[in-house]
Coordinates of C-alpha atoms in Angstrom, one line a residue:
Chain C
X26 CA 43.4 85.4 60.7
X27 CA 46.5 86.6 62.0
X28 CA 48.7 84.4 64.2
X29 CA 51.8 84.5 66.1
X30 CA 54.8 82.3 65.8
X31 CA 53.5 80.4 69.2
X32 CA 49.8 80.3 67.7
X33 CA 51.0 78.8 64.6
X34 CA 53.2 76.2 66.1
X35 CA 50.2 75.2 68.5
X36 CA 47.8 75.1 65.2
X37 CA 50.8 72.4 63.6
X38 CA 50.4 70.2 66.3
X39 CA 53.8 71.2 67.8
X40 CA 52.3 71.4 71.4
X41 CA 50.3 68.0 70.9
X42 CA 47.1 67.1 69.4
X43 CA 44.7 68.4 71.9
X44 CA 46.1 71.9 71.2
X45 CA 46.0 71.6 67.9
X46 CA 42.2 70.3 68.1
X47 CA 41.4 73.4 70.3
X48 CA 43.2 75.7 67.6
X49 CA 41.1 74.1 64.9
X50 CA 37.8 75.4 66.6
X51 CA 38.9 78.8 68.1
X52 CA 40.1 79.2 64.1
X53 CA 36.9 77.8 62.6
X54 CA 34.7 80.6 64.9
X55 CA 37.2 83.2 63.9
X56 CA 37.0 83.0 60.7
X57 CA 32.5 82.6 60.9
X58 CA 33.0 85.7 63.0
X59 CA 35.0 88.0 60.9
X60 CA 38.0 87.8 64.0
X61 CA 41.0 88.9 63.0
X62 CA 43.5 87.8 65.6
X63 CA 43.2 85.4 68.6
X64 CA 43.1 87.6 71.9
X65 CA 44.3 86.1 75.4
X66 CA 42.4 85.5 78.3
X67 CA 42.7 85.0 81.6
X68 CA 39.9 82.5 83.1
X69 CA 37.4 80.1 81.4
X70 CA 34.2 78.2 82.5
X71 CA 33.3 74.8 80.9
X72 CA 29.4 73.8 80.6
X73 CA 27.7 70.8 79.4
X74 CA 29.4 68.4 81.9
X75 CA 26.4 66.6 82.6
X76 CA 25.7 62.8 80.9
X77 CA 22.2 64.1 79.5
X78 CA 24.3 66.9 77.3
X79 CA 27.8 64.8 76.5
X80 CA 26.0 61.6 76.3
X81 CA 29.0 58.8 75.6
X82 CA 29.7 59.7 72.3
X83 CA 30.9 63.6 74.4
X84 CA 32.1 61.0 77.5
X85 CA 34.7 59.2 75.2
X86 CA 35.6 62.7 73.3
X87 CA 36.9 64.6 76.7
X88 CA 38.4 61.3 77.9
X89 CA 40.1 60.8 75.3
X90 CA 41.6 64.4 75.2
X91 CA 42.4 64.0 79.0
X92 CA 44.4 60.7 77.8
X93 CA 46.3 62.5 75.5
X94 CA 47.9 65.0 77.6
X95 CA 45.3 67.9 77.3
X96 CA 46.1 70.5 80.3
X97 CA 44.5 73.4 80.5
X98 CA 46.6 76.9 80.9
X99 CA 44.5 79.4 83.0
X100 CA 42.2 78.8 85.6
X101 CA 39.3 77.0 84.1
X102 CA 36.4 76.4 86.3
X103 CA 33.3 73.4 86.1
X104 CA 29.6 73.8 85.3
X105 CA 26.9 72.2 87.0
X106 CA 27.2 68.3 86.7
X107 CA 24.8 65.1 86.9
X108 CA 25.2 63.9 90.2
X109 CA 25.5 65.2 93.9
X110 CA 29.2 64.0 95.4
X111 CA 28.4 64.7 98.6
X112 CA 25.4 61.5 98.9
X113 CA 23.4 59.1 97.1
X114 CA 20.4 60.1 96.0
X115 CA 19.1 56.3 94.1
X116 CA 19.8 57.5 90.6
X117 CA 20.4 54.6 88.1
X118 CA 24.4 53.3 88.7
X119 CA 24.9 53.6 85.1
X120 CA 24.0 57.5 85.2
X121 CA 26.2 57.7 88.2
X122 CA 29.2 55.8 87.0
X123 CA 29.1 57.6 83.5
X124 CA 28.7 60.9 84.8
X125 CA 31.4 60.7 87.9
X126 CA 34.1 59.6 84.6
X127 CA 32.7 63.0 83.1
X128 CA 34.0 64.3 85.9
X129 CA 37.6 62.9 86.3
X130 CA 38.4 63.4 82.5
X131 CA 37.7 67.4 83.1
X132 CA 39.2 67.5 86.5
X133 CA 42.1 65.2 84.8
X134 CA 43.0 68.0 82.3
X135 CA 43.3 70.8 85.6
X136 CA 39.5 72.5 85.8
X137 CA 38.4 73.3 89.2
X138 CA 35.4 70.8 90.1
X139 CA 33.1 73.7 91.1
X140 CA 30.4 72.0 89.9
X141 CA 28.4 75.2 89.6
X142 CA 26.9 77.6 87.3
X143 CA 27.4 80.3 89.6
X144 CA 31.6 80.6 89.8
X145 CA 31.3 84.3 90.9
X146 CA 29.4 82.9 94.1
X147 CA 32.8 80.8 94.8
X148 CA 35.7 83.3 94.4
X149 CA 36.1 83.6 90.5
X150 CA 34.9 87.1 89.5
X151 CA 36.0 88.3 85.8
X152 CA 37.0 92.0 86.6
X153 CA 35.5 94.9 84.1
X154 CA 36.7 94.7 80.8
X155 CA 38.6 91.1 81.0
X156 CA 38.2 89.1 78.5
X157 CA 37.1 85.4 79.5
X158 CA 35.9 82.6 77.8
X159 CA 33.1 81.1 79.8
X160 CA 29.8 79.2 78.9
X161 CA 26.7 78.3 80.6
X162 CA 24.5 80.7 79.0
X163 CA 23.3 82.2 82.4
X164 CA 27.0 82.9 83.1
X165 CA 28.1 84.2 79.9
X166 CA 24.8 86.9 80.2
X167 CA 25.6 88.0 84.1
X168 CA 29.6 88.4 83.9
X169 CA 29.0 90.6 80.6
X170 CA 25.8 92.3 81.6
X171 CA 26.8 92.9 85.5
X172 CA 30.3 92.8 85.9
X173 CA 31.2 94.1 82.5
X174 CA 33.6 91.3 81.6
X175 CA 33.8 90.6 78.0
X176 CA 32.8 86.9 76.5
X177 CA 30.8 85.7 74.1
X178 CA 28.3 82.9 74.5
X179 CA 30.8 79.9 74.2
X180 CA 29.6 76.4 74.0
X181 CA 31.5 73.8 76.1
X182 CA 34.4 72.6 73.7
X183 CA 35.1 76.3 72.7
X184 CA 35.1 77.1 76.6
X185 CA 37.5 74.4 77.1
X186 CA 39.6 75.3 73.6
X187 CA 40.3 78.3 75.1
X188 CA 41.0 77.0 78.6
X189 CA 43.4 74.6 76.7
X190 CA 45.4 77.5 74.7
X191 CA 44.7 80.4 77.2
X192 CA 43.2 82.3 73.7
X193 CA 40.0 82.9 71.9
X194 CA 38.9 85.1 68.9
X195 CA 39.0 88.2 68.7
X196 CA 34.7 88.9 67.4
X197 CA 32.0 89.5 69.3
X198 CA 31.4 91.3 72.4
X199 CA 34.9 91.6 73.1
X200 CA 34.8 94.4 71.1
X201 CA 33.3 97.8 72.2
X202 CA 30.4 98.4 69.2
X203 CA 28.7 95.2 69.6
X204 CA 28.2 95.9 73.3
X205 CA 25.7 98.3 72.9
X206 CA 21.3 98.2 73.6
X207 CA 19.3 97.2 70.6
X208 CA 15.8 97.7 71.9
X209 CA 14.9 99.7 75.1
X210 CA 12.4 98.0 77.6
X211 CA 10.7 100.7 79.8
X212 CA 9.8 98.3 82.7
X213 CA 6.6 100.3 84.5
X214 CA 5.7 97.3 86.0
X215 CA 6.6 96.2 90.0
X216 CA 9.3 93.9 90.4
X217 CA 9.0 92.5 93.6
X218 CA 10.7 89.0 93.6
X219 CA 13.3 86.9 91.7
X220 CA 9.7 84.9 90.1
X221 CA 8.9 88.7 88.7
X222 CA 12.5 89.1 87.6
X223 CA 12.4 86.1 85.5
X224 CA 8.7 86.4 84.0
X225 CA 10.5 89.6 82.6
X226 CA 14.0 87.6 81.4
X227 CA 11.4 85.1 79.9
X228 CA 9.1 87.6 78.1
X229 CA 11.7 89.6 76.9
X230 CA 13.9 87.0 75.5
X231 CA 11.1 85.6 73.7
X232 CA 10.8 88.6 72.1
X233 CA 14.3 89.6 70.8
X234 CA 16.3 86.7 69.9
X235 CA 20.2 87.4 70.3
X236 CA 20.0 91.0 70.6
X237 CA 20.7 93.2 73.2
X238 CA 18.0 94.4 75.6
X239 CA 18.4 97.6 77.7
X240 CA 16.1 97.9 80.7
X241 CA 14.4 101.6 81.9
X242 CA 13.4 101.5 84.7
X243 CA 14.7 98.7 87.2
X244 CA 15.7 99.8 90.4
X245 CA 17.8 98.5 93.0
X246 CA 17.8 95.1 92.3
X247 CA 19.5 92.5 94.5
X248 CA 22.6 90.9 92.4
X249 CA 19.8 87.5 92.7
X250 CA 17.6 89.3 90.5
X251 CA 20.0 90.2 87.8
X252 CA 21.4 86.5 88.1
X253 CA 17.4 85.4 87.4
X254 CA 16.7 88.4 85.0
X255 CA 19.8 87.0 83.0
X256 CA 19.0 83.1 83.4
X257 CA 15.6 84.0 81.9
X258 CA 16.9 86.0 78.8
X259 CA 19.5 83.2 78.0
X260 CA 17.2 80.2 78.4
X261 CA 13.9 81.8 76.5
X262 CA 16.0 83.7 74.2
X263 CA 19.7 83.8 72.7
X264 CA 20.9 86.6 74.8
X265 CA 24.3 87.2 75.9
X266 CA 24.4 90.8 77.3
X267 CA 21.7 93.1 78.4
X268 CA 21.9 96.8 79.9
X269 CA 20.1 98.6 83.0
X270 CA 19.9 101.9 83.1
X271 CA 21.6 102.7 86.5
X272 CA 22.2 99.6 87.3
X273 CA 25.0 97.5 85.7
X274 CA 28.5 99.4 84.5
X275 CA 28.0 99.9 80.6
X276 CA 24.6 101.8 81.3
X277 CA 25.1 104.9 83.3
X278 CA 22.6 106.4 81.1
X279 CA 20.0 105.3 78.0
X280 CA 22.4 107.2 75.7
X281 CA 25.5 105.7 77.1
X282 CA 23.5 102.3 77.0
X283 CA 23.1 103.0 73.4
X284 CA 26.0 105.0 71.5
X285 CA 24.5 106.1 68.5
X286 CA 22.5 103.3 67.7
X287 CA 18.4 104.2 66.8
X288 CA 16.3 102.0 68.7
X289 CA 12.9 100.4 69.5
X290 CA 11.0 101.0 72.8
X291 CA 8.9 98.6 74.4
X292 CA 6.6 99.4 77.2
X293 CA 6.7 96.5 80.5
X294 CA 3.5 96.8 82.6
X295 CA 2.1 94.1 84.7
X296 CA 0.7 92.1 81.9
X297 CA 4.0 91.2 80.1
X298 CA 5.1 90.1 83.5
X299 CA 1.5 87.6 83.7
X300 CA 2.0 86.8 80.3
X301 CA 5.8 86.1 81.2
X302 CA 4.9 83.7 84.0
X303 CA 2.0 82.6 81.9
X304 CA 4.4 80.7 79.1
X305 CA 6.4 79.3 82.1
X306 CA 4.3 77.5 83.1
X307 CA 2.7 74.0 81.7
X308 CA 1.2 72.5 84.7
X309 CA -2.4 71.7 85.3
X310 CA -3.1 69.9 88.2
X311 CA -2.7 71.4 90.9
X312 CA -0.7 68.4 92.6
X313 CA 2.5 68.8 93.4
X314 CA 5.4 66.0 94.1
X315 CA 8.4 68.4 93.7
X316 CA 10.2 71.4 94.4
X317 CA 13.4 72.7 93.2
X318 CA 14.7 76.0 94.4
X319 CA 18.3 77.2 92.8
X320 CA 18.6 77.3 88.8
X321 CA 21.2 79.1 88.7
X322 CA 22.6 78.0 92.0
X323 CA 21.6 79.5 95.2
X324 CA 23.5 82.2 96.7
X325 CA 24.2 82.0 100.8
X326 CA 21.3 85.0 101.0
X327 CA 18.8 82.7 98.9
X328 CA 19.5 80.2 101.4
X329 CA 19.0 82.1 104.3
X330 CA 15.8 83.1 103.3
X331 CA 14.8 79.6 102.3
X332 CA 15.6 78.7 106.0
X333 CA 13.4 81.9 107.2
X334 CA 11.0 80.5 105.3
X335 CA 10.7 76.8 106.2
X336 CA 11.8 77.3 110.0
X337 CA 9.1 75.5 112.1
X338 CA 7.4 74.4 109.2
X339 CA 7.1 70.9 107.4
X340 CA 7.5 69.4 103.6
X341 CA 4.3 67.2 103.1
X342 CA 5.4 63.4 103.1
X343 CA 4.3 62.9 98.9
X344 CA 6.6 66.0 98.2
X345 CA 10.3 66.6 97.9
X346 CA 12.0 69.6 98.0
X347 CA 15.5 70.3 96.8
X348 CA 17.6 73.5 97.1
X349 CA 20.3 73.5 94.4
X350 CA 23.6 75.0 95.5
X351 CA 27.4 74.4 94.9
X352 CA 29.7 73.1 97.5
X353 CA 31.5 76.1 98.9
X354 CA 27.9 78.0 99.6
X355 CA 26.8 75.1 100.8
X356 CA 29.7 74.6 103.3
X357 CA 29.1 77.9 104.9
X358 CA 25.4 77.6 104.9
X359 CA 26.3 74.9 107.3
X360 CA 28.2 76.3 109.2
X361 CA 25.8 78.8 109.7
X362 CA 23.0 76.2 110.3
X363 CA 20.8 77.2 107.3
X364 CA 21.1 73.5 105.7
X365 CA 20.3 72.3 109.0
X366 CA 17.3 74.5 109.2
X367 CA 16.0 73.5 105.8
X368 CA 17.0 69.7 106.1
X369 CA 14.9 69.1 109.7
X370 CA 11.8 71.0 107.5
X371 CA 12.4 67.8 105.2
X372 CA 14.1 70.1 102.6
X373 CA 17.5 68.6 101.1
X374 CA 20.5 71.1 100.1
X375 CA 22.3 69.6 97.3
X376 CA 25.5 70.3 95.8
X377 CA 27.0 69.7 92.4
X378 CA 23.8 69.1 90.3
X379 CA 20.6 70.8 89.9
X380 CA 16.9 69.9 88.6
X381 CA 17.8 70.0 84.7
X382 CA 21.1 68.7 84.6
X383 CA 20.5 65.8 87.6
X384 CA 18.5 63.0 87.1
X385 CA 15.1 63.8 89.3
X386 CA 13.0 62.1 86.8
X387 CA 14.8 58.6 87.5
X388 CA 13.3 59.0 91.1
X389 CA 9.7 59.0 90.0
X390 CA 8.4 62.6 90.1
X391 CA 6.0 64.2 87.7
X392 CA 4.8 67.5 88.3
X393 CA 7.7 70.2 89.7
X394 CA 7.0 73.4 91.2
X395 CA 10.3 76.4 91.4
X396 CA 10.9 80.1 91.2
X397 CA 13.2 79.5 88.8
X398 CA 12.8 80.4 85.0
X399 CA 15.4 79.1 83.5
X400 CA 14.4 75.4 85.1
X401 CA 10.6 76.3 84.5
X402 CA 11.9 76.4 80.7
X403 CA 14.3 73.2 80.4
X404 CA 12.1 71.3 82.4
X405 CA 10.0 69.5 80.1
X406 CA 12.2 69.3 77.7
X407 CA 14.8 67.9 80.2
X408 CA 12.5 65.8 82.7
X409 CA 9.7 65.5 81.1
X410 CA 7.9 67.3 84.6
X411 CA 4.6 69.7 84.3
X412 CA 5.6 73.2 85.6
X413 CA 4.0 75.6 87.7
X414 CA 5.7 78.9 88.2
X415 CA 6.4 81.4 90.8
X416 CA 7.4 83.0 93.4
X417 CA 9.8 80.9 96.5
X418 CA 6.6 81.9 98.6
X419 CA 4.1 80.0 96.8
X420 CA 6.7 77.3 96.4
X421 CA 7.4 76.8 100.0
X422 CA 4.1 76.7 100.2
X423 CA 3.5 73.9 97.8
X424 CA 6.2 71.8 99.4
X425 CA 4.4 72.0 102.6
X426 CA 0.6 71.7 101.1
X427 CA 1.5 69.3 98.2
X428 CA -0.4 71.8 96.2
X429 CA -0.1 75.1 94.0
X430 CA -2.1 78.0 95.0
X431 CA -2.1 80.6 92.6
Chain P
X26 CA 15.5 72.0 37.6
X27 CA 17.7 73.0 40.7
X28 CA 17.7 76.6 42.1
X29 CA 21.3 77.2 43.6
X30 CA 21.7 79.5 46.0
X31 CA 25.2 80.9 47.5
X32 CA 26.0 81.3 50.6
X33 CA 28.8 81.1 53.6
X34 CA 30.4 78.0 54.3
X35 CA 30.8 77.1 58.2
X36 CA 31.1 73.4 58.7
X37 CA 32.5 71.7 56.2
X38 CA 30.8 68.8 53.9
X39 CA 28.3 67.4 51.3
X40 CA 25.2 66.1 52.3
X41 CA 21.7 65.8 50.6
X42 CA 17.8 65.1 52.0
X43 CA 14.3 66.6 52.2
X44 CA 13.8 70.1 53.9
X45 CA 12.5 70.2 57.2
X46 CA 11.7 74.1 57.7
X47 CA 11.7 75.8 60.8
X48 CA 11.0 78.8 61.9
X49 CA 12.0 79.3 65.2
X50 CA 15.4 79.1 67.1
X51 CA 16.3 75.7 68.2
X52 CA 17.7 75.0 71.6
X53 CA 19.5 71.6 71.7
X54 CA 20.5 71.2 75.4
X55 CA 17.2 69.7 76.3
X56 CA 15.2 71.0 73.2
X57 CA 15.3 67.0 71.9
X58 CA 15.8 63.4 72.3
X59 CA 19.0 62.2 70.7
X60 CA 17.9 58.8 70.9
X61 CA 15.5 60.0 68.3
X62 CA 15.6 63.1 67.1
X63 CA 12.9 64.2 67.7
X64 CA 12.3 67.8 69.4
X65 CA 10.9 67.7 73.1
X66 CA 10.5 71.7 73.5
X67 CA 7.3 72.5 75.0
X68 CA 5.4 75.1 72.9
X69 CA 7.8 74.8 69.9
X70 CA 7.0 74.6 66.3
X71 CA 8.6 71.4 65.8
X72 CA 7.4 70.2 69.1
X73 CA 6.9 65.9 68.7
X74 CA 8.8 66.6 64.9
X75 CA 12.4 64.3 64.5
X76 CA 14.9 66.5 62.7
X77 CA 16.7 63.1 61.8
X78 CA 17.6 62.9 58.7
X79 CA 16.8 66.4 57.5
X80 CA 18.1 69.5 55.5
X81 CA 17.3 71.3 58.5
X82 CA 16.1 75.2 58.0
X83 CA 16.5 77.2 61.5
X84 CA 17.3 80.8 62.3
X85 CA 20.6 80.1 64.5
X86 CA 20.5 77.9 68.0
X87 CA 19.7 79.7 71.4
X88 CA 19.6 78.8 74.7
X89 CA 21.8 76.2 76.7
X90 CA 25.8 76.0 76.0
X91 CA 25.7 73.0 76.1
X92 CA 24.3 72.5 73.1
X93 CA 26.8 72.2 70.8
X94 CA 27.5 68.4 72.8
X95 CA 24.6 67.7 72.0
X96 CA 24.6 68.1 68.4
X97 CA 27.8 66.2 68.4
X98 CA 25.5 63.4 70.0
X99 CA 23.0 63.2 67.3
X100 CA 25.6 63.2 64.4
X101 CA 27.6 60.4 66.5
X102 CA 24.1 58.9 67.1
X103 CA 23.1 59.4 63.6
X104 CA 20.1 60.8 65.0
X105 CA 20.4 64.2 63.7
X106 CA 20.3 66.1 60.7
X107 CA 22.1 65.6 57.3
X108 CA 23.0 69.1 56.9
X109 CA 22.0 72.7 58.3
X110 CA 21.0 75.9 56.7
X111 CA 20.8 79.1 59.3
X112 CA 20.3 82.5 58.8
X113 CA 23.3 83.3 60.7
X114 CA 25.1 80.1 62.7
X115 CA 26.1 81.0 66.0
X116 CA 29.1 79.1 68.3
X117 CA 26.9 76.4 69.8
X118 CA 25.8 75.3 66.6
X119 CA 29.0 76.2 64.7
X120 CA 31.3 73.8 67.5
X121 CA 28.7 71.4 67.7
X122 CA 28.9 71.0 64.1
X123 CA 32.3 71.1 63.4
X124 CA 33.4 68.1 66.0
X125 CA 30.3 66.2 64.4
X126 CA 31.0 66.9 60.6
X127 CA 27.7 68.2 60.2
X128 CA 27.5 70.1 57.0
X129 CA 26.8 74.2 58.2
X130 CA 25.5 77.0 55.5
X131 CA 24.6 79.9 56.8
X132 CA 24.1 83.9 55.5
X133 CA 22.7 83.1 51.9
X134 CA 22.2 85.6 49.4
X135 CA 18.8 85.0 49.1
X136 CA 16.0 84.7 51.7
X137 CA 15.7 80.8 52.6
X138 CA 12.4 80.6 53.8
X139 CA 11.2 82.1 50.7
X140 CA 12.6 79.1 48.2
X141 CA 12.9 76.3 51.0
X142 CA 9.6 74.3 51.9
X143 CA 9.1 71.2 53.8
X144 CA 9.8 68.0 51.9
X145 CA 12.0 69.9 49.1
X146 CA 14.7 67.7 48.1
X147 CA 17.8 70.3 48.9
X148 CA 21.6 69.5 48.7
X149 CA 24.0 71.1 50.9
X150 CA 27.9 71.8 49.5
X151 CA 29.4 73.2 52.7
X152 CA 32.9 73.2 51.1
X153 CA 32.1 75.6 48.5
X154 CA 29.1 77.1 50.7
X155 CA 26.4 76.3 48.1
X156 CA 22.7 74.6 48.3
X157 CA 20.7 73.6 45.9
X158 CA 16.9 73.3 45.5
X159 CA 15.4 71.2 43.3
X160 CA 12.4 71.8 42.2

């Protein structure tokens, strides 16, 4: 690879050992990736801040960076965390107290504590054609796919190597030819909620892996649905960009969606959408002792509608309900009486955490219900909880019957 | 009689063990227990399987960024795998593996899951970007 003077003095440890530990990985990806230069950029987003991914062996690593000076150069924004700042919810102390010094070592090397997956719900929106180096899989697939940004889907230390040097390589889908459609995905089928959305994310990214999908067919979706349609592709599958026709910037039309590139088509009709919400979901009995709304994080629309919904209406005493959101959506939703409306339903708004990154599973619950299929996916794997799937209807509606109802 | 097979070189390291072969994309954020090993992904192939150990065969990683803390968990943890064949590494798995001196192979000339099987005793040379099968 080809460096500049300053890159090379930062690589010799000139700048301090944390930069030269951040060179060493944006190097080792260049070099797997073919880059031949190291590009700047002008934000990052660091994931895999809660305990359950950095465990203590990750704990000691980003202290001990913090401790030796690293600062981070451009504005570099926080993923979801662990724990909900804002209250105690009874998780174990030790969880608490190991994920809060997560926490401080980040926001002890500058990054915003945002605590959110969603940063372009709270002010930081990568313009078209920037180049960023962000994580959280869902974040890396909306800012490519919908704003048009350019990043590649960065894992936590090479988010925060590149927050550290302001730099990261050159490879990927900063550059134009790897940004186009692989296969085409002719949806026919109704889309009519963010549940449908994500039954199509999750069936799709199933299906094709890393490449890139291009969607026919989608029409004037809300910028939720994209957020869910993305979530979906990232989670099931390993993708970091997908195109629709009409909808996002790169895709004005199937041809522009897909240069000169021959590709597949796929036909979407209703029963790739049942079959979608089909393989999220693992529950069987119909019991239900929790509900989690906001994976990604709500937006302040998602909330009013969860409001609409619950206004008047009742949780059941054996069920909990959380709506995940960060702190500056949940501000205004207060101010705007939305959290009120949900919390006097016997809903709770959190902030910071969500479902598979918090700790629900230390408070006793077994079988979750959400709309959500990036949680509907993690789950097991991450709580141990049965799933069912669907739409925030038939959620609301299982937080108030204690029961799913197809 | 060892079958040597060359390939790309993207953690560095020497490591040896038996072949755990997988054909499926692995997602480490949440995909397994590093206490263990052992992969908790509902409706995966190596669903209940510990990778501990291993000369682990996968396509590349997918889901969760976070992943690649996680994989520095199991090698601190000795939990995880002794080495790590892909068809093509991607970042998760390539960080993860770099701050946890995991050895990483990954475009081989040859098709992997056509020579590797379970239990094969395979050695990985990630500094020259070599395996070897015996056989």
């Amino acid at each position: 690879m080809r460096l500049t003077d300053n890159e090379k003095r930062m690589l010799d440890g000139e700048k301090g050992d944390p930069i030269r530990m951040a060179m060493e990985i944006l190097l080792a990806l260049g070099k797997i990736y073919g880059a031949e230069k190291l590009i700047p950029i002008q934000s990052a987003h660091v994931a895999g801040l809660s305990l359950k991914s950095h465990g203590l062996a990750g704990t000691e690593w980003a202290e001990d960076l913090a401790n030796r000076g690293a600062r981070i150069c451009i504005p570099t924004t926080m993923n979801v965390v662990g724990v909900d700042r804002s209250r105690d919810f009874n998780f174990p102390k030790a969880w608490v107290k190991d994920q809060l010094r997560i926490e401080t070592a980040y926001e002890r090397m500058g990054c915003f504590g945002t605590s959110s997956c969603v940063p372009y719900y709270c002010g930081f929106v990568p313009r078209y054609q920037e180049h960023i180096a962000w994580s959280e899989s869902s974040a890396v697939v909306f800012t490519n796919s919908v704003l048009g940004a350019r990043d590649n889907r960065e894992g936590g230390p090479s988010a925060l190597a590149s927050g550290l040097t302001g730099r990261t390589p050159l490879y990927g889908l900063h550059l134009d030819e790897n940004r186009k459609g692989d296969v085409l995905f002719k949806v026919s089928a109704p889309l009519t909620n963010l549940a449908d959305y994500g039954a199509l994310g999750s069936y799709v990214g199933r299906m094709i892996g890393t490449r890139v999908p291009v969607f026919e067919g989608i029409q004037g979706p809300a910028i939720e649905d994209l957020v869910y349609l993305g979530a979906a592709l990232a989670s099931s599958g390993g993708v970091a960009m997908f195109h629709a026709v009409g909808v996002t910037p790169e895709a004005p039309t199937v041809e522009a969606a897909f240069g000169k590139k021959k590709y597949e088509v796929i036909e979407i009709s209703g029963k790739e959408i049942e079959e979608g919400k089909r393989k999220l979901t693992s529950a069987k009995e119909k019991k239900v002792d929790y509900v989690a709304i906001g994976c990604p994080h709500c937006s302040l629309n998602q909330l009013k509608e969860m409001a609409m919904m619950l206004k008047g209406r009742r949780v059941n005493k054996e069920t909990t309900l959380w709506v995940h959101t960060n702190v500056a959506i949940k501000s205004l939703a207060r101010q705007l009486g939305y959290v009120q409306t949900i919390e006097e339903a016997g809903g709770v708004v959190t902030q910071d955490l969500c479902t598979i990154l918090g700790n629900p599973e230390a408070l006793g619950f077994k079988a979750l219900a959400t709309n959500s299929p990036k949680m509907a996916f993690y789950a097991p794997g991450s709580n141990g909880f049965s799933v069912w799937y669907g739409s925030a209807d038939q959620c609301v509606e299982a937080a108030v019957q204690g029961t799913w109802k197809a | 009689m060892a079958i040597i097979v060359k390939g790309r070189s993207i953690s560095k390291g020497r490591a040896e063990g038996e072949a755990l072969v997988c054909r499926q994309p692995i997602g480490f954020n949440f995909g397994i227990d590093v206490a263990t090993g052992v992969i908790t992904e509902y409706n995966h192939e190596l669903f209940g399987k510990s990778i501990k150990d291993k000369v682990l065969l996968f396509p590349h990683g997918k889901g969760s960024t976070g992943g690649s803390y996680v994989v520095y968990q199991l090698a601190k943890n000795k939990t995880g795998p002794k080495a790590i064949i892909n068809i093509t590494t991607e970042t998760i798995i390539a960080v993860g593996a770099i701050m946890g001196g995991i050895p990483v192979v990954d475009s081989l000339e040859k098709n992997p899951y056509e020579l590797i099987f379970d239990g094969d005793l395979v050695k990985v040379d990630a500094d020259q970007g070599l395996i070897a099968i015996e056989k």
